[in-house]
Amino acid sequence: MPRLCAMQSTLLKRRLHSSIRLCEESDQGDVQIGNPFCLEPIEYESRTFRKHDNVRRQRLYEFGLYVAACMPKFVQKIQMQHTDELEILCAPEGFHPVLSFLRLHQHACFETCSAATAVDVPSREFRFEVIYCILSLRFGERVRVKSYTDELTPVESAYDLWTGVNWFEREIYDMFGIIFRNHPDLRRILTDYGFQGHPLRKDFPITGYIEVRYDDELKKLVYEPVEYAQEMRQYQLESPWNYMKNFHEGYNNPKPIKK
Amino acid sequence: MVLNKLRLVSLAVWRSPVNLKARKFSCTSYVRHKAAYEGDGKTTVRVINMEQDLGLMIDSYGTFGFRLNNGLTVLGPMAIFPRTVLSWQVHNADEITAESLTFFRILVPKIDLVILGLDSKERQTLNSVFRASREAKLNVEILPTEHACSTFNFLNAEGRSVGAAMIPPKHIELNEDDMLVSKLHYGKLYERSDLL
């Protein structure tokens, strides 16, 4: 039995690559300030909190640093989330090269794309963030690759890397209006035929602009502007607990000017 | 239908959980009476192109034009409606202007949606066509011809008032099934009695 375990550990070595040992095991305990490549191990005293596998977390971070070192021109930032997830932020010109590196390189092998989405932050100059969540079955790790674009700049499609990304990109195009270059079949997937607008943008209202109704007289579907059943409500905030009206102006009244 | 359901329920009662726990659960020991869905256990396929009362449908398309389900073959670009088909005077997608689309606007009963089947997939062309349709104030759906044909078919089968303007594609990828069907069509051309 122990022999089998030893054999297994040599054959199925699926740890993600870290070419340089940036952070020794011993470093993590001793060095207080020093090594920037050493993540502080997260330990909680409480047993009810989620346990972090610090070794795995450090290894994933080192892999992120490896990717950044391999492609310094394109990779702009490496982030580790508190849930031990790696995020690689890339420039838009380098988005496709970084993705193909992650798909094809022997130390990365991310041959599955589990999701692709976009995020709209209208206040930014490049308002959309395009995010690909990819999974390596060989190493058992997940990575999120992010890039940014605005409404008019097309993004290179990742269809030649992962064919499953076809519908994901169609959905991003339909919901946000981000155009993908070299996509085999970019058209709407979730919205109605002839629908105008991109629903998941932040400036698109929740109820939309058009509503559909079956008209009995005309015996068909009729498209009309949306009719609100209630008017917009103004909320008055009241506290259920009594408070000293002499000493508090109330939540709805303006604050008194200090003399 | 109700009798069948009763039969299923009684069988389920016989195979009570107590019995299952007594021996190991295995799929092979169950006799499957029905498939997972309701009905006779058979799948049915309904080809909407065969149903004549649903309106005109596009059976196939080629670089020459289109074949419709009433036996008509239209050469070149066409404008198709629930029960009418016309030829359209554009050569390719670049020639679509607001003028060529005004026709769809003046029809009665009002067309809800116009499907434009284009031959090219370039962004430039799609943008110019979209702008032309915006000038003509049409509710439009711009698609490649292959997808436009099938979209028109099932929207027509639903009974919506849709119109479609199709331009035959420049290139098609043939597979053996397509080649066989077209050979049969041409082979039997002179034997078909409905064309006389």
CSV table of C-alpha atoms in Angstrom, one decimal:
chain,number,residue,atom,x,y,z
A,1,MET,CA,0.0,0.0,0.0
A,2,PRO,CA,2.7,2.6,0.8
A,3,ARG,CA,4.5,1.5,-2.3
A,4,LEU,CA,1.5,2.3,-4.4
A,5,CYS,CA,1.2,5.7,-2.9
A,6,ALA,CA,4.8,6.5,-3.6
A,7,MET,CA,4.4,5.3,-7.2
A,8,GLN,CA,1.3,7.5,-7.6
A,9,SER,CA,3.0,10.6,-6.4
A,10,THR,CA,5.8,10.3,-9.0
A,11,LEU,CA,3.6,9.4,-11.9
A,12,LEU,CA,0.7,11.8,-11.4
A,13,LYS,CA,2.7,14.8,-10.5
A,14,ARG,CA,0.3,17.5,-11.6
A,15,ARG,CA,1.6,20.5,-9.9
A,16,LEU,CA,1.5,23.7,-11.8
A,17,HIS,CA,4.8,25.0,-13.0
A,18,SER,CA,7.0,27.2,-11.0
A,19,SER,CA,10.3,27.5,-12.7
A,20,ILE,CA,12.2,29.5,-10.1
A,21,ARG,CA,11.6,28.7,-6.5
A,22,LEU,CA,10.7,32.2,-5.7
A,23,CYS,CA,9.7,31.5,-2.2
A,24,GLU,CA,11.1,28.7,-0.1
A,25,GLU,CA,8.9,26.9,2.3
A,26,SER,CA,11.1,28.1,5.1
A,27,ASP,CA,10.7,31.7,4.0
A,28,GLN,CA,7.1,31.9,4.7
A,29,GLY,CA,7.4,31.6,8.4
A,30,ASP,CA,10.6,33.6,9.0
A,31,VAL,CA,10.8,36.6,6.7
A,32,GLN,CA,8.5,39.3,7.9
A,33,ILE,CA,9.1,42.1,5.4
A,34,GLY,CA,11.2,40.8,2.6
A,35,ASN,CA,10.2,38.6,-0.3
A,36,PRO,CA,7.4,40.2,-2.4
A,37,PHE,CA,6.8,36.9,-4.2
A,38,CYS,CA,5.8,35.2,-0.9
A,39,LEU,CA,2.2,35.4,-0.2
A,40,GLU,CA,1.3,35.6,3.5
A,41,PRO,CA,-0.2,32.4,4.4
A,42,ILE,CA,-3.8,32.8,5.6
A,43,GLU,CA,-4.5,30.9,8.8
A,44,TYR,CA,-7.5,31.4,11.0
A,45,GLU,CA,-7.7,30.3,14.5
A,46,SER,CA,-11.4,29.8,14.3
A,47,ARG,CA,-12.5,26.4,12.9
A,48,THR,CA,-15.6,27.8,11.3
A,49,PHE,CA,-13.8,29.7,8.6
A,50,ARG,CA,-12.8,28.2,5.3
A,51,LYS,CA,-9.3,26.7,5.4
A,52,HIS,CA,-6.9,28.0,2.8
A,53,ASP,CA,-4.5,25.6,1.2
A,54,ASN,CA,-1.5,27.9,1.4
A,55,VAL,CA,0.9,25.7,-0.5
A,56,ARG,CA,-1.5,25.5,-3.5
A,57,ARG,CA,-2.2,29.2,-3.2
A,58,GLN,CA,1.5,30.1,-3.3
A,59,ARG,CA,2.0,27.7,-6.3
A,60,LEU,CA,-0.8,29.3,-8.2
A,61,TYR,CA,0.6,32.8,-7.5
A,62,GLU,CA,4.0,31.7,-8.7
A,63,PHE,CA,2.4,30.3,-11.9
A,64,GLY,CA,0.8,33.7,-12.4
A,65,LEU,CA,4.2,35.3,-12.0
A,66,TYR,CA,5.6,32.8,-14.5
A,67,VAL,CA,3.0,33.8,-17.0
A,68,ALA,CA,3.7,37.5,-16.4
A,69,ALA,CA,7.4,36.8,-16.9
A,70,CYS,CA,6.9,34.9,-20.1
A,71,MET,CA,4.8,37.7,-21.6
A,72,PRO,CA,5.8,41.0,-20.0
A,73,LYS,CA,4.5,43.0,-23.0
A,74,PHE,CA,0.9,41.9,-22.7
A,75,VAL,CA,0.2,40.9,-19.1
A,76,GLN,CA,-0.5,44.0,-17.1
A,77,LYS,CA,-1.3,42.6,-13.7
A,78,ILE,CA,-1.6,39.4,-11.6
A,79,GLN,CA,-4.2,39.3,-8.9
A,80,MET,CA,-5.0,36.7,-6.3
A,81,GLN,CA,-8.5,36.9,-4.9
A,82,HIS,CA,-9.4,36.0,-1.4
A,83,THR,CA,-10.9,32.8,-2.6
A,84,ASP,CA,-7.5,31.7,-3.9
A,85,GLU,CA,-8.4,32.4,-7.5
A,86,LEU,CA,-5.8,33.8,-10.0
A,87,GLU,CA,-6.7,36.6,-12.3
A,88,ILE,CA,-4.5,37.7,-15.2
A,89,LEU,CA,-5.2,41.1,-16.5
A,90,CYS,CA,-4.0,41.7,-20.1
A,91,ALA,CA,-3.9,44.5,-22.6
A,92,PRO,CA,-6.4,44.2,-25.4
A,93,GLU,CA,-3.7,43.7,-28.1
A,94,GLY,CA,-2.2,40.8,-26.1
A,95,PHE,CA,-5.4,39.1,-25.2
A,96,HIS,CA,-5.4,36.5,-27.8
A,97,PRO,CA,-1.6,35.7,-27.4
A,98,VAL,CA,-2.0,35.3,-23.7
A,99,LEU,CA,-5.0,33.0,-24.2
A,100,SER,CA,-3.2,30.9,-26.7
A,101,PHE,CA,-0.2,30.7,-24.4
A,102,LEU,CA,-2.4,29.4,-21.7
A,103,ARG,CA,-4.1,26.9,-24.0
A,104,LEU,CA,-1.1,25.5,-25.8
A,105,HIS,CA,2.0,25.8,-23.5
A,106,GLN,CA,3.1,22.6,-21.8
A,107,HIS,CA,3.3,24.2,-18.4
A,108,ALA,CA,-0.2,25.7,-18.7
A,109,CYS,CA,-2.5,23.4,-20.7
A,110,PHE,CA,-5.8,25.2,-20.1
A,111,GLU,CA,-7.7,23.2,-22.5
A,112,THR,CA,-11.2,24.0,-21.2
A,113,CYS,CA,-13.0,27.3,-21.2
A,114,SER,CA,-15.7,27.0,-18.6
A,115,ALA,CA,-17.2,30.5,-19.0
A,116,ALA,CA,-16.8,33.8,-20.8
A,117,THR,CA,-18.5,37.0,-19.7
A,118,ALA,CA,-18.2,40.7,-19.7
A,119,VAL,CA,-18.6,43.5,-17.2
A,120,ASP,CA,-19.8,47.0,-17.9
A,121,VAL,CA,-18.4,49.9,-15.9
A,122,PRO,CA,-19.8,52.9,-17.7
A,123,SER,CA,-17.6,55.4,-15.9
A,124,ARG,CA,-14.4,54.1,-17.4
A,125,GLU,CA,-13.0,55.1,-20.8
A,126,PHE,CA,-12.9,51.4,-21.8
A,127,ARG,CA,-16.2,50.5,-20.3
A,128,PHE,CA,-16.3,46.7,-20.9
A,129,GLU,CA,-14.2,44.1,-19.3
A,130,VAL,CA,-14.1,40.8,-21.1
A,131,ILE,CA,-13.4,37.8,-18.8
A,132,TYR,CA,-12.6,34.2,-19.7
A,133,CYS,CA,-12.6,31.6,-17.0
A,134,ILE,CA,-10.4,28.7,-18.1
A,135,LEU,CA,-9.6,25.4,-16.5
A,136,SER,CA,-6.6,23.1,-16.8
A,137,LEU,CA,-7.6,19.5,-16.4
A,138,ARG,CA,-4.0,18.4,-16.5
A,139,PHE,CA,-3.0,20.5,-13.5
A,140,GLY,CA,-6.4,20.9,-11.9
A,141,GLU,CA,-6.3,24.7,-11.7
A,142,ARG,CA,-8.5,27.6,-12.8
A,143,VAL,CA,-7.5,31.0,-14.0
A,144,ARG,CA,-9.4,34.0,-15.0
A,145,VAL,CA,-8.1,36.1,-17.9
A,146,LYS,CA,-9.4,39.6,-18.2
A,147,SER,CA,-9.1,42.3,-20.8
A,148,TYR,CA,-10.8,45.6,-21.5
A,149,THR,CA,-12.5,47.2,-24.5
A,150,ASP,CA,-14.9,50.0,-25.3
A,151,GLU,CA,-18.1,49.9,-27.4
A,152,LEU,CA,-16.5,50.1,-30.8
A,153,THR,CA,-13.2,48.2,-30.5
A,154,PRO,CA,-13.5,44.5,-31.6
A,155,VAL,CA,-11.9,41.8,-29.5
A,156,GLU,CA,-10.2,38.8,-31.1
A,157,SER,CA,-12.4,35.7,-30.8
A,158,ALA,CA,-11.0,32.7,-29.0
A,159,TYR,CA,-12.9,30.3,-31.2
A,160,ASP,CA,-9.8,28.9,-32.7
A,161,LEU,CA,-8.6,27.9,-29.2
A,162,TRP,CA,-11.7,26.6,-27.6
A,163,THR,CA,-14.7,25.9,-29.8
A,164,GLY,CA,-17.1,26.0,-26.9
A,165,VAL,CA,-16.5,29.7,-26.7
A,166,ASN,CA,-18.7,30.2,-29.8
A,167,TRP,CA,-22.0,30.6,-27.9
A,168,PHE,CA,-20.3,32.5,-25.0
A,169,GLU,CA,-19.1,35.1,-27.4
A,170,ARG,CA,-22.4,35.3,-29.1
A,171,GLU,CA,-24.0,35.9,-25.7
A,172,ILE,CA,-21.5,38.6,-24.9
A,173,TYR,CA,-22.2,40.2,-28.3
A,174,ASP,CA,-25.9,40.1,-27.8
A,175,MET,CA,-25.9,41.3,-24.2
A,176,PHE,CA,-23.2,44.0,-24.4
A,177,GLY,CA,-22.5,44.8,-28.0
A,178,ILE,CA,-18.9,43.8,-28.0
A,179,ILE,CA,-17.9,42.6,-31.5
A,180,PHE,CA,-15.6,39.6,-31.9
A,181,ARG,CA,-13.3,39.4,-34.9
A,182,ASN,CA,-12.9,36.1,-36.7
A,183,HIS,CA,-15.9,34.6,-35.0
A,184,PRO,CA,-17.6,32.1,-37.3
A,185,ASP,CA,-21.1,33.1,-36.7
A,186,LEU,CA,-21.7,36.2,-34.6
A,187,ARG,CA,-25.4,36.9,-34.2
A,188,ARG,CA,-27.9,37.3,-31.4
A,189,ILE,CA,-28.6,34.3,-29.2
A,190,LEU,CA,-30.9,35.4,-26.3
A,191,THR,CA,-32.8,38.4,-27.4
A,192,ASP,CA,-35.8,38.5,-29.6
A,193,TYR,CA,-35.5,38.8,-33.4
A,194,GLY,CA,-35.3,42.5,-34.3
A,195,PHE,CA,-34.5,43.5,-30.7
A,196,GLN,CA,-32.6,46.7,-30.5
A,197,GLY,CA,-30.3,47.5,-27.7
A,198,HIS,CA,-27.9,45.5,-25.5
A,199,PRO,CA,-29.7,44.5,-22.3
A,200,LEU,CA,-26.9,43.9,-19.9
A,201,ARG,CA,-25.4,47.4,-20.4
A,202,LYS,CA,-25.7,49.5,-17.3
A,203,ASP,CA,-27.7,52.2,-19.2
A,204,PHE,CA,-30.3,49.8,-20.4
A,205,PRO,CA,-33.3,49.8,-18.0
A,206,ILE,CA,-34.4,46.7,-16.2
A,207,THR,CA,-37.9,46.7,-17.7
A,208,GLY,CA,-36.6,47.6,-21.2
A,209,TYR,CA,-38.2,49.8,-23.7
A,210,ILE,CA,-40.6,47.5,-25.6
A,211,GLU,CA,-43.2,45.0,-24.3
A,212,VAL,CA,-45.0,42.2,-26.2
A,213,ARG,CA,-48.7,41.5,-25.9
A,214,TYR,CA,-51.0,39.1,-27.7
A,215,ASP,CA,-53.7,41.2,-29.3
A,216,ASP,CA,-57.0,39.3,-29.6
A,217,GLU,CA,-58.5,41.5,-32.3
A,218,LEU,CA,-55.5,41.3,-34.6
A,219,LYS,CA,-54.8,37.7,-33.6
A,220,LYS,CA,-51.1,38.2,-33.3
A,221,LEU,CA,-48.3,39.5,-31.2
A,222,VAL,CA,-48.1,43.3,-30.9
A,223,TYR,CA,-45.0,45.2,-29.8
A,224,GLU,CA,-45.7,48.3,-27.8
A,225,PRO,CA,-43.6,50.7,-25.6
A,226,VAL,CA,-43.5,49.5,-22.0
A,227,GLU,CA,-46.2,50.6,-19.8
A,228,TYR,CA,-45.4,51.0,-16.1
A,229,ALA,CA,-48.2,49.6,-13.9
A,230,GLN,CA,-47.0,51.9,-11.0
A,231,GLU,CA,-45.4,55.2,-11.2
A,232,MET,CA,-41.9,55.8,-9.9
A,233,ARG,CA,-42.0,55.8,-6.1
A,234,GLN,CA,-40.2,58.2,-3.8
A,235,TYR,CA,-39.3,56.5,-0.6
A,236,GLN,CA,-39.6,58.3,2.8
A,237,LEU,CA,-37.3,56.9,5.3
A,238,GLU,CA,-38.6,56.6,8.8
A,239,SER,CA,-37.1,54.9,11.7
A,240,PRO,CA,-39.3,52.5,13.5
A,241,TRP,CA,-37.7,53.5,16.8
A,242,ASN,CA,-38.5,56.8,18.4
A,243,TYR,CA,-35.6,59.1,18.5
A,244,MET,CA,-35.3,62.5,20.1
A,245,LYS,CA,-36.7,64.9,17.6
A,246,ASN,CA,-34.9,67.7,19.3
A,247,PHE,CA,-31.5,66.2,18.8
A,248,HIS,CA,-31.9,64.6,15.4
A,249,GLU,CA,-33.3,66.3,12.3
A,250,GLY,CA,-34.9,63.1,10.8
A,251,TYR,CA,-33.8,61.2,7.8
A,252,ASN,CA,-35.8,63.1,5.3
A,253,ASN,CA,-35.0,66.7,6.4
A,254,PRO,CA,-31.8,68.4,5.5
A,255,LYS,CA,-29.0,68.6,8.0
A,256,PRO,CA,-28.9,71.8,10.0
A,257,ILE,CA,-26.2,74.3,9.1
A,258,LYS,CA,-23.5,74.5,11.7
A,259,LYS,CA,-23.2,77.9,13.2
B,1,MET,CA,-53.8,8.0,-21.2
B,2,VAL,CA,-55.3,7.9,-17.8
B,3,LEU,CA,-55.3,4.1,-17.7
B,4,ASN,CA,-51.6,4.1,-18.6
B,5,LYS,CA,-50.9,6.5,-15.8
B,6,LEU,CA,-52.8,4.3,-13.3
B,7,ARG,CA,-50.8,1.3,-14.5
B,8,LEU,CA,-47.5,3.1,-13.9
B,9,VAL,CA,-48.6,4.2,-10.4
B,10,SER,CA,-49.5,0.7,-9.4
B,11,LEU,CA,-46.2,-0.6,-10.6
B,12,ALA,CA,-44.4,2.0,-8.6
B,13,VAL,CA,-46.3,1.0,-5.5
B,14,TRP,CA,-45.3,-2.7,-5.9
B,15,ARG,CA,-41.7,-1.7,-6.2
B,16,SER,CA,-41.7,-0.1,-2.7
B,17,PRO,CA,-38.6,1.3,-1.1
B,18,VAL,CA,-38.5,-1.6,1.3
B,19,ASN,CA,-38.0,-4.0,-1.5
B,20,LEU,CA,-35.3,-1.9,-3.0
B,21,LYS,CA,-33.3,-1.8,0.2
B,22,ALA,CA,-33.4,-5.5,0.5
B,23,ARG,CA,-31.4,-6.0,-2.6
B,24,LYS,CA,-28.9,-3.8,-4.5
B,25,PHE,CA,-30.5,-1.3,-6.8
B,26,SER,CA,-29.6,-2.0,-10.4
B,27,CYS,CA,-31.0,-0.5,-13.6
B,28,THR,CA,-31.1,-3.8,-15.4
B,29,SER,CA,-33.7,-5.3,-13.0
B,30,TYR,CA,-36.3,-2.7,-14.0
B,31,VAL,CA,-38.5,-3.2,-17.0
B,32,ARG,CA,-39.0,0.2,-18.8
B,33,HIS,CA,-42.5,0.6,-19.8
B,34,LYS,CA,-42.4,4.1,-21.2
B,35,ALA,CA,-39.8,6.6,-22.1
B,36,ALA,CA,-39.3,9.5,-19.8
B,37,TYR,CA,-41.9,11.7,-21.4
B,38,GLU,CA,-45.6,11.4,-21.7
B,39,GLY,CA,-47.3,9.9,-24.8
B,40,ASP,CA,-47.0,6.7,-26.7
B,41,GLY,CA,-43.3,6.6,-26.1
B,42,LYS,CA,-42.6,7.5,-29.7
B,43,THR,CA,-40.9,10.7,-30.9
B,44,THR,CA,-42.7,12.6,-33.6
B,45,VAL,CA,-41.2,15.0,-36.1
B,46,ARG,CA,-43.2,17.6,-37.7
B,47,VAL,CA,-41.6,19.1,-40.8
B,48,ILE,CA,-43.1,22.6,-41.1
B,49,ASN,CA,-42.1,22.9,-44.8
B,50,MET,CA,-44.5,20.1,-45.7
B,51,GLU,CA,-47.5,21.9,-44.2
B,52,GLN,CA,-49.0,24.0,-47.0
B,53,ASP,CA,-51.3,26.0,-44.9
B,54,LEU,CA,-48.6,27.6,-42.8
B,55,GLY,CA,-47.4,29.7,-45.8
B,56,LEU,CA,-44.4,29.9,-48.0
B,57,MET,CA,-41.2,28.4,-46.7
B,58,ILE,CA,-37.7,28.1,-48.2
B,59,ASP,CA,-36.8,24.5,-48.8
B,60,SER,CA,-33.3,25.0,-49.9
B,61,TYR,CA,-30.9,27.7,-51.1
B,62,GLY,CA,-28.0,27.7,-53.5
B,63,THR,CA,-25.7,30.2,-55.3
B,64,PHE,CA,-28.3,30.5,-58.0
B,65,GLY,CA,-31.3,31.3,-55.8
B,66,PHE,CA,-33.9,29.5,-53.7
B,67,ARG,CA,-36.4,26.7,-53.8
B,68,LEU,CA,-39.6,27.1,-52.0
B,69,ASN,CA,-42.0,24.5,-50.6
B,70,ASN,CA,-44.6,25.1,-53.2
B,71,GLY,CA,-42.3,23.9,-55.9
B,72,LEU,CA,-41.2,27.3,-57.1
B,73,THR,CA,-37.6,28.1,-57.8
B,74,VAL,CA,-36.6,31.7,-57.5
B,75,LEU,CA,-33.4,32.8,-59.3
B,76,GLY,CA,-31.4,35.6,-57.7
B,77,PRO,CA,-32.2,37.8,-54.7
B,78,MET,CA,-35.8,37.6,-53.5
B,79,ALA,CA,-38.3,39.2,-51.2
B,80,ILE,CA,-40.5,36.7,-49.5
B,81,PHE,CA,-43.7,37.2,-47.5
B,82,PRO,CA,-46.0,34.7,-45.8
B,83,ARG,CA,-47.8,34.0,-49.0
B,84,THR,CA,-46.1,35.9,-51.7
B,85,VAL,CA,-42.7,36.0,-53.3
B,86,LEU,CA,-41.1,38.6,-55.5
B,87,SER,CA,-37.7,39.1,-57.0
B,88,TRP,CA,-35.5,41.8,-55.6
B,89,GLN,CA,-33.4,44.2,-57.6
B,90,VAL,CA,-30.1,44.2,-55.7
B,91,HIS,CA,-27.0,42.4,-56.8
B,92,ASN,CA,-25.2,42.0,-53.5
B,93,ALA,CA,-25.3,43.2,-50.0
B,94,ASP,CA,-23.4,46.5,-50.7
B,95,GLU,CA,-26.2,47.6,-52.9
B,96,ILE,CA,-28.8,47.7,-50.2
B,97,THR,CA,-29.9,51.2,-49.5
B,98,ALA,CA,-32.8,52.8,-47.8
B,99,GLU,CA,-34.5,53.0,-51.2
B,100,SER,CA,-34.4,49.3,-51.8
B,101,LEU,CA,-36.0,48.7,-48.3
B,102,THR,CA,-38.8,51.3,-48.5
B,103,PHE,CA,-41.0,48.7,-50.2
B,104,PHE,CA,-41.3,46.8,-46.9
B,105,ARG,CA,-42.5,49.8,-45.1
B,106,ILE,CA,-45.5,50.6,-47.4
B,107,LEU,CA,-47.1,47.2,-47.2
B,108,VAL,CA,-50.4,46.4,-45.5
B,109,PRO,CA,-50.8,44.4,-43.3
B,110,LYS,CA,-47.8,46.0,-41.6
B,111,ILE,CA,-44.7,43.8,-41.5
B,112,ASP,CA,-43.4,43.4,-38.0
B,113,LEU,CA,-40.0,42.2,-38.8
B,114,VAL,CA,-37.9,42.1,-41.9
B,115,ILE,CA,-35.2,39.4,-42.1
B,116,LEU,CA,-32.3,40.4,-44.3
B,117,GLY,CA,-30.2,37.4,-45.5
B,118,LEU,CA,-26.9,38.7,-46.7
B,119,ASP,CA,-24.2,37.0,-48.7
B,120,SER,CA,-21.2,38.6,-46.8
B,121,LYS,CA,-20.2,38.6,-43.2
B,122,GLU,CA,-18.0,41.6,-43.1
B,123,ARG,CA,-18.6,44.2,-40.4
B,124,GLN,CA,-18.5,47.1,-43.0
B,125,THR,CA,-21.4,45.6,-45.0
B,126,LEU,CA,-23.4,44.7,-42.0
B,127,ASN,CA,-23.0,48.2,-40.6
B,128,SER,CA,-24.1,49.9,-43.8
B,129,VAL,CA,-27.1,47.6,-44.2
B,130,PHE,CA,-28.1,48.4,-40.6
B,131,ARG,CA,-27.8,52.1,-41.2
B,132,ALA,CA,-29.9,51.8,-44.4
B,133,SER,CA,-32.6,49.9,-42.5
B,134,ARG,CA,-32.5,52.5,-39.8
B,135,GLU,CA,-33.1,55.2,-42.4
B,136,ALA,CA,-36.0,53.2,-43.8
B,137,LYS,CA,-37.3,52.9,-40.2
B,138,LEU,CA,-37.7,49.1,-40.4
B,139,ASN,CA,-37.4,46.6,-37.6
B,140,VAL,CA,-34.7,44.4,-39.1
B,141,GLU,CA,-32.8,41.3,-38.3
B,142,ILE,CA,-29.5,41.0,-40.3
B,143,LEU,CA,-28.2,37.5,-40.7
B,144,PRO,CA,-26.2,35.4,-43.1
B,145,THR,CA,-28.4,33.7,-45.7
B,146,GLU,CA,-28.3,30.2,-44.3
B,147,HIS,CA,-29.6,31.3,-40.9
B,148,ALA,CA,-32.0,33.9,-42.4
B,149,CYS,CA,-33.7,31.1,-44.4
B,150,SER,CA,-34.4,28.9,-41.3
B,151,THR,CA,-35.4,31.9,-39.2
B,152,PHE,CA,-37.9,33.0,-41.8
B,153,ASN,CA,-39.3,29.5,-41.9
B,154,PHE,CA,-40.1,29.1,-38.3
B,155,LEU,CA,-41.2,32.7,-37.8
B,156,ASN,CA,-43.6,32.1,-40.7
B,157,ALA,CA,-44.8,28.8,-39.2
B,158,GLU,CA,-45.6,30.7,-35.9
B,159,GLY,CA,-47.9,33.0,-37.9
B,160,ARG,CA,-46.1,36.3,-37.4
B,161,SER,CA,-46.1,38.9,-40.1
B,162,VAL,CA,-42.5,38.7,-41.2
B,163,GLY,CA,-41.0,39.6,-44.5
B,164,ALA,CA,-37.6,38.5,-45.7
B,165,ALA,CA,-35.2,39.8,-48.2
B,166,MET,CA,-32.6,37.2,-49.2
B,167,ILE,CA,-29.5,37.4,-51.3
B,168,PRO,CA,-28.2,34.0,-52.4
B,169,PRO,CA,-24.8,33.2,-50.8
B,170,LYS,CA,-21.6,33.5,-52.9
B,171,HIS,CA,-20.2,30.2,-51.7
B,172,ILE,CA,-21.8,27.1,-50.2
B,173,GLU,CA,-20.1,24.2,-48.5
B,174,LEU,CA,-21.6,21.1,-50.1
B,175,ASN,CA,-21.9,17.9,-48.4
B,176,GLU,CA,-22.8,14.6,-50.0
B,177,ASP,CA,-26.4,14.7,-48.9
B,178,ASP,CA,-26.9,18.0,-50.6
B,179,MET,CA,-25.3,16.7,-53.8
B,180,LEU,CA,-27.5,13.6,-53.8
B,181,VAL,CA,-30.7,15.6,-53.3
B,182,SER,CA,-29.9,18.1,-56.1
B,183,LYS,CA,-29.0,15.2,-58.4
B,184,LEU,CA,-32.3,13.5,-57.7
B,185,HIS,CA,-34.1,16.8,-58.3
B,186,TYR,CA,-32.6,17.3,-61.7
B,187,GLY,CA,-32.9,13.7,-62.6
B,188,LYS,CA,-36.6,13.6,-62.0
B,189,LEU,CA,-37.2,17.0,-63.5
B,190,TYR,CA,-38.7,15.9,-66.7
B,191,GLU,CA,-40.8,13.2,-65.0
B,192,ARG,CA,-42.5,15.6,-62.6
B,193,SER,CA,-46.1,15.9,-63.5
B,194,ASP,CA,-46.8,19.0,-61.4
B,195,LEU,CA,-44.5,21.1,-63.5
B,196,LEU,CA,-46.5,20.5,-66.7
